[in-house]
Amino acid sequence: DTEVTQTPKHLVMGMTNKKSLKCEQHMGHRAMYWYKQKAKKPPELMFVYSYEKLSINESVPSRFSPECPNSSLLNLHLHALQPEDSALYLCASSQILNPASDAFFGQGTRLTVV
Amino acid sequence: GNSVTQMEGPVTLSEEAFLTINCTYTATGYPSLFWYVQYPGEGLQLLLKATKADDKGSNKGFEATYRKETTSFHLEKGSVQVSDSAVYFCALSTTSGTYKYIFGTGTRLKVLA
């Protein structure tokens, strides 16, 4: 199994809603990532978890709250988002946090904030 | 700082044409280099990688060689197919302790039958 599974695939939420994005992998990877990708732009790193601990936070606004409940799961909790937060949110994982480790990406969650 | 520069697209080719997508990088230390491909509406898939100078990564007919002297990692394919139409991202993984993946802006490839 070399898949990173993200749910839901599409999400529309209002600015006052609270929602969560979910990411799951069963490859035994110990590093997991959240990226944000706007249309026709490259992915931008948001958060990195290594061995279930937050390793990198790229100065992401607090309306985005990551959580890594175990080594297979990564969540992104969303609250009070703005329309400009509409984007494709990509989860990725790699064996460990190492420059030579391949990152496997999920299909993404396309988020629209209305 | 660390950065990746890719040639601007879109690149439009006829089927069976030769493909080159240029990628140069700036990095401290010795990064690993990657090419990822993104098909419409999907996530990114790793296409190939190289972890040290003069390494050649290859997969599905695509190749790229890690050239330290020119800080380049150009993607090539001898004969493209319509199914290769996608956006291609060059990326590096830093060795400075934070181990981030840094992506170029992407190059859209369109292959015509």
Short mmCIF file of C-alpha atoms in Angstrom, two decimals:
data_model
loop_
_atom_site.label_atom_id
_atom_site.label_comp_id
_atom_site.label_asym_id
_atom_site.label_seq_id
_atom_site.Cartn_x
_atom_site.Cartn_y
_atom_site.Cartn_z
CA ASP A 1 0.00 0.00 0.00
CA THR A 2 1.72 3.16 -1.20
CA GLU A 3 -1.24 5.46 -0.81
CA VAL A 4 -1.92 8.59 1.11
CA THR A 5 -5.69 8.94 1.47
CA GLN A 6 -7.33 12.29 2.04
CA THR A 7 -10.94 12.94 2.93
CA PRO A 8 -13.09 14.62 1.94
CA LYS A 9 -12.15 15.22 -1.72
CA HIS A 10 -14.21 18.40 -1.85
CA LEU A 11 -15.41 20.68 0.94
CA VAL A 12 -17.47 23.86 0.88
CA MET A 13 -17.66 25.73 4.17
CA GLY A 14 -18.90 29.04 5.45
CA MET A 15 -16.67 31.49 7.24
CA THR A 16 -18.22 30.63 10.62
CA ASN A 17 -18.02 26.85 10.21
CA LYS A 18 -15.65 24.41 11.85
CA LYS A 19 -14.49 21.51 9.72
CA SER A 20 -11.61 19.04 9.61
CA LEU A 21 -9.52 17.53 6.84
CA LYS A 22 -8.24 14.02 7.32
CA CYS A 23 -5.17 12.26 5.99
CA GLU A 24 -4.20 8.62 6.44
CA GLN A 25 -1.23 6.49 5.41
CA HIS A 26 -0.30 2.91 6.21
CA MET A 27 3.24 2.86 4.87
CA GLY A 28 4.83 3.20 8.31
CA HIS A 29 6.00 6.70 7.48
CA ARG A 30 6.94 8.84 10.47
CA ALA A 31 6.96 12.25 8.77
CA MET A 32 3.72 13.85 7.58
CA TYR A 33 3.09 17.19 5.91
CA TRP A 34 0.33 19.63 5.07
CA TYR A 35 0.70 21.76 1.94
CA LYS A 36 -1.58 24.43 0.49
CA GLN A 37 -1.77 24.87 -3.29
CA LYS A 38 -3.51 27.79 -4.96
CA ALA A 39 -4.51 27.54 -8.61
CA LYS A 40 -1.56 27.47 -11.00
CA LYS A 41 0.91 27.81 -8.13
CA PRO A 42 3.31 25.35 -6.52
CA PRO A 43 2.47 23.71 -3.20
CA GLU A 44 3.44 25.75 -0.16
CA LEU A 45 4.44 24.01 3.04
CA MET A 46 2.21 24.63 6.06
CA PHE A 47 3.14 22.07 8.73
CA VAL A 48 5.48 19.14 9.25
CA TYR A 49 5.10 16.39 11.84
CA SER A 50 7.92 14.05 12.73
CA TYR A 51 7.19 11.09 15.00
CA GLU A 52 3.82 12.64 15.84
CA LYS A 53 5.38 15.88 17.04
CA LEU A 54 5.02 19.21 15.27
CA SER A 55 8.39 19.95 13.72
CA ILE A 56 7.69 22.88 11.40
CA ASN A 57 4.97 25.53 11.40
CA GLU A 58 5.45 27.92 8.50
CA SER A 59 3.83 30.84 10.33
CA VAL A 60 0.39 29.56 9.44
CA PRO A 61 -2.58 31.53 10.89
CA SER A 62 -4.15 29.98 13.97
CA ARG A 63 -7.42 29.38 12.13
CA PHE A 64 -5.58 26.31 10.81
CA SER A 65 -4.85 23.80 13.57
CA PRO A 66 -2.99 20.57 12.80
CA GLU A 67 -3.21 17.40 14.83
CA CYS A 68 -1.36 14.09 14.59
CA PRO A 69 -3.23 11.63 16.84
CA ASN A 70 -1.09 8.65 15.82
CA SER A 71 1.58 7.68 13.32
CA SER A 72 -0.94 6.93 10.55
CA LEU A 73 -3.25 9.91 10.86
CA LEU A 74 -2.93 13.63 10.28
CA ASN A 75 -5.79 16.08 10.68
CA LEU A 76 -6.16 19.74 9.82
CA HIS A 77 -8.84 21.53 11.82
CA LEU A 78 -10.35 24.59 10.19
CA HIS A 79 -12.17 27.42 11.94
CA ALA A 80 -13.24 30.91 10.88
CA LEU A 81 -11.60 30.66 7.48
CA GLN A 82 -11.55 33.43 4.90
CA PRO A 83 -12.44 33.16 1.20
CA GLU A 84 -8.74 33.55 0.34
CA ASP A 85 -8.11 30.26 2.14
CA SER A 86 -9.87 28.46 -0.71
CA ALA A 87 -7.26 26.14 -2.22
CA LEU A 88 -6.24 22.52 -2.73
CA TYR A 89 -4.89 21.13 0.56
CA LEU A 90 -2.38 18.36 0.07
CA CYS A 91 -1.17 15.88 2.63
CA ALA A 92 2.12 14.06 2.16
CA SER A 93 4.21 11.55 4.06
CA SER A 94 7.79 10.32 3.94
CA GLN A 95 9.62 7.54 5.71
CA ILE A 96 11.43 9.93 7.99
CA LEU A 97 12.32 13.59 7.98
CA ASN A 98 15.33 13.26 5.71
CA PRO A 99 16.27 15.10 2.50
CA ALA A 100 16.55 11.86 0.52
CA SER A 101 13.17 10.50 1.62
CA ASP A 102 10.53 10.42 -1.10
CA ALA A 103 7.36 12.32 -0.26
CA PHE A 104 4.13 10.57 -1.21
CA PHE A 105 1.20 12.91 -1.79
CA GLY A 106 -2.51 12.39 -1.43
CA GLN A 107 -5.05 13.50 -4.02
CA GLY A 108 -5.86 16.57 -1.99
CA THR A 109 -8.98 18.20 -0.57
CA ARG A 110 -10.36 21.02 -2.67
CA LEU A 111 -11.64 23.57 -0.17
CA THR A 112 -13.97 26.42 -1.02
CA VAL A 113 -14.74 29.01 1.64
CA VAL A 114 -17.93 31.00 1.01
CA GLY B 1 18.22 31.01 0.64
CA ASN B 2 16.98 27.85 -1.05
CA SER B 3 14.98 28.16 -4.25
CA VAL B 4 14.04 26.38 -7.46
CA THR B 5 13.59 28.07 -10.85
CA GLN B 6 11.77 26.35 -13.69
CA MET B 7 11.23 27.38 -17.27
CA GLU B 8 7.93 29.06 -17.84
CA GLY B 9 5.25 27.21 -19.69
CA PRO B 10 3.07 26.21 -21.14
CA VAL B 11 5.09 23.89 -23.33
CA THR B 12 3.17 22.51 -26.29
CA LEU B 13 4.61 19.58 -28.25
CA SER B 14 3.45 17.11 -30.83
CA GLU B 15 3.34 13.43 -29.91
CA GLU B 16 6.76 11.72 -30.19
CA ALA B 17 8.63 15.03 -29.87
CA PHE B 18 11.64 15.44 -27.57
CA LEU B 19 10.97 17.13 -24.25
CA THR B 20 13.25 19.27 -22.11
CA ILE B 21 12.03 21.19 -19.07
CA ASN B 22 14.76 23.26 -17.48
CA CYS B 23 15.25 23.45 -13.73
CA THR B 24 17.97 25.22 -11.78
CA TYR B 25 18.33 25.51 -8.05
CA THR B 26 19.99 27.50 -5.30
CA ALA B 27 20.71 25.69 -2.07
CA THR B 28 23.07 25.50 0.86
CA GLY B 29 24.62 22.11 1.44
CA TYR B 30 23.79 19.16 -0.76
CA PRO B 31 20.06 18.91 -1.42
CA SER B 32 18.19 16.02 -2.94
CA LEU B 33 16.38 16.89 -6.17
CA PHE B 34 13.02 15.65 -7.39
CA TRP B 35 10.59 15.90 -10.26
CA TYR B 36 6.91 15.58 -9.43
CA VAL B 37 4.02 15.40 -11.89
CA GLN B 38 0.47 16.62 -11.27
CA TYR B 39 -2.37 15.52 -13.53
CA PRO B 40 -5.52 17.68 -13.65
CA GLY B 41 -7.51 17.57 -10.41
CA GLU B 42 -5.03 15.27 -8.69
CA GLY B 43 -2.24 15.37 -6.14
CA LEU B 44 1.46 15.16 -6.90
CA GLN B 45 3.21 11.98 -7.95
CA LEU B 46 6.94 11.46 -7.60
CA LEU B 47 8.40 10.99 -11.07
CA LEU B 48 12.10 10.65 -10.30
CA LYS B 49 14.79 11.81 -7.93
CA ALA B 50 18.55 12.15 -7.45
CA THR B 51 20.28 12.46 -4.12
CA LYS B 52 23.84 13.40 -5.05
CA ALA B 53 25.88 15.04 -7.78
CA ASP B 54 26.03 13.17 -11.12
CA ASP B 55 23.20 10.84 -10.11
CA LYS B 56 20.68 10.23 -12.88
CA GLY B 57 17.06 9.66 -11.94
CA SER B 58 14.83 7.89 -14.43
CA ASN B 59 11.27 6.61 -14.63
CA LYS B 60 8.71 5.97 -17.39
CA GLY B 61 11.11 7.23 -20.08
CA PHE B 62 11.85 10.48 -18.21
CA GLU B 63 15.40 11.27 -17.09
CA ALA B 64 17.18 14.00 -15.16
CA THR B 65 20.80 14.33 -14.08
CA TYR B 66 21.94 16.16 -10.92
CA ARG B 67 24.55 18.66 -12.18
CA LYS B 68 26.26 20.38 -9.27
CA GLU B 69 28.55 22.49 -11.45
CA THR B 70 25.59 24.11 -13.22
CA THR B 71 23.12 23.68 -10.30
CA SER B 72 20.66 22.12 -12.70
CA PHE B 73 18.29 19.15 -12.87
CA HIS B 74 16.68 19.33 -16.31
CA LEU B 75 13.90 16.88 -17.16
CA GLU B 76 14.07 15.09 -20.53
CA LYS B 77 12.05 12.54 -22.43
CA GLY B 78 12.88 11.26 -25.87
CA SER B 79 9.33 10.78 -27.16
CA VAL B 80 6.34 12.30 -25.40
CA GLN B 81 2.81 10.93 -25.47
CA VAL B 82 -0.55 12.65 -25.10
CA SER B 83 -0.84 10.99 -21.69
CA ASP B 84 2.23 12.96 -20.50
CA SER B 85 0.18 16.16 -20.54
CA ALA B 86 0.35 17.47 -16.98
CA VAL B 87 2.12 20.02 -14.78
CA TYR B 88 5.69 19.14 -13.84
CA PHE B 89 7.27 20.47 -10.64
CA CYS B 90 10.97 20.48 -9.89
CA ALA B 91 11.71 20.36 -6.16
CA LEU B 92 14.56 20.19 -3.74
CA SER B 93 14.76 18.86 -0.23
CA THR B 94 16.95 20.91 2.04
CA THR B 95 19.71 19.56 4.22
CA SER B 96 19.89 22.51 6.57
CA GLY B 97 18.09 20.73 9.38
CA THR B 98 14.52 21.66 8.55
CA TYR B 99 14.20 19.19 5.66
CA LYS B 100 11.61 21.12 3.70
CA TYR B 101 10.54 20.34 0.16
CA ILE B 102 10.78 23.51 -1.93
CA PHE B 103 8.96 23.50 -5.25
CA GLY B 104 9.45 25.43 -8.44
CA THR B 105 6.50 27.20 -10.01
CA GLY B 106 5.62 24.27 -12.25
CA THR B 107 5.66 23.85 -16.03
CA ARG B 108 2.50 22.88 -17.84
CA LEU B 109 3.07 20.42 -20.69
CA LYS B 110 0.48 19.88 -23.39
CA VAL B 111 1.07 17.11 -25.91
CA LEU B 112 -1.01 17.13 -29.08
CA ALA B 113 -1.90 14.00 -31.04
#
